[in-house]
């Protein structure tokens, strides 16, 4: 497991669930036969809660970027960023290991939430990558610099 942004030859592993909907007993992800699954926060493998850099594709069922759908035409790119909206922290509750996502966005014209929910058992599997896409890119950049 990676333990810092400069680690190489290691892995980043996580499954995401909302802070308001942790893995239920019949969850599909977050545990192994030996216990809680490994969770490495891609924002900072050293741990702690950190705000993510989500990137969402607009044409693939991603969340609408604005509460007012008529503003959608203002966006001319296939992806949008949601800065300062979601915080991520690895949680090990003794049964499950997972990346707990917390909505930290403020009121305003943009959406108040990110999609990605299927059923409680699936957690936020649909947005596992998107919700930390910018952080994964930064992590790879940092690891690449570490090996020179």
XYZ file of N, CA, C and O in Angstrom, residues 15 17 23-32 37 96 118-123 125:
84
model
N -12.675 1.717 -2.284
C -14.057 1.691 -2.765
C -14.749 2.832 -2.050
O -14.412 3.145 -0.907
N -18.006 5.036 -0.499
C -19.365 5.084 0.044
C -19.562 6.465 0.650
O -18.607 7.091 1.134
N -21.137 1.219 4.126
C -21.461 -0.104 3.591
C -22.437 -0.858 4.503
O -22.193 -0.975 5.707
N -23.532 -1.377 3.930
C -24.436 -2.202 4.717
C -23.852 -3.612 4.867
O -22.867 -3.961 4.203
N -24.461 -4.407 5.680
C -23.980 -5.773 5.929
C -23.799 -6.571 4.636
O -22.880 -7.361 4.506
N -24.661 -6.348 3.644
C -24.587 -7.090 2.381
C -23.858 -6.308 1.283
O -24.071 -6.553 0.096
N -22.967 -5.404 1.668
C -22.218 -4.596 0.696
C -21.399 -5.487 -0.238
O -20.880 -6.529 0.170
N -21.275 -5.052 -1.487
C -20.515 -5.795 -2.487
C -19.022 -5.504 -2.423
O -18.223 -6.272 -2.963
N -18.655 -4.412 -1.797
C -17.254 -3.983 -1.769
C -16.870 -3.575 -0.350
O -17.709 -3.229 0.459
N -15.581 -3.575 -0.081
C -15.094 -3.040 1.180
C -14.610 -4.052 2.192
O -14.111 -3.677 3.245
N -14.749 -5.338 1.894
C -14.209 -6.328 2.825
C -13.742 -7.551 2.057
O -14.163 -7.815 0.936
N -12.866 -8.274 2.695
C -12.334 -9.514 2.146
C -12.646 -10.626 3.137
O -13.161 -10.362 4.235
N -11.279 -4.374 3.625
C -10.463 -4.185 2.429
C -9.469 -3.056 2.656
O -9.687 -2.162 3.474
N -15.428 -3.208 7.439
C -15.237 -2.690 6.090
C -14.110 -1.662 6.070
O -13.929 -0.904 7.017
N -26.220 3.618 -6.819
C -27.034 2.573 -7.433
C -27.962 2.036 -6.357
O -29.095 2.440 -6.248
N -27.429 1.123 -5.567
C -28.134 0.606 -4.401
C -27.170 0.715 -3.233
O -25.963 0.878 -3.435
N -27.642 0.600 -2.010
C -26.728 0.698 -0.860
C -25.567 -0.295 -0.931
O -24.447 0.022 -0.513
N -25.800 -1.466 -1.489
C -24.747 -2.482 -1.573
C -23.598 -2.058 -2.490
O -22.463 -2.444 -2.280
N -23.905 -1.280 -3.504
C -22.903 -0.847 -4.478
C -22.145 0.391 -4.024
O -21.088 0.713 -4.569
N -22.666 1.142 -3.079
C -22.018 2.387 -2.677
C -21.972 3.363 -3.839
O -22.910 3.463 -4.621
N -19.903 3.190 -6.418
C -19.027 2.518 -7.377
C -19.015 3.201 -8.744
O -17.989 3.223 -9.417
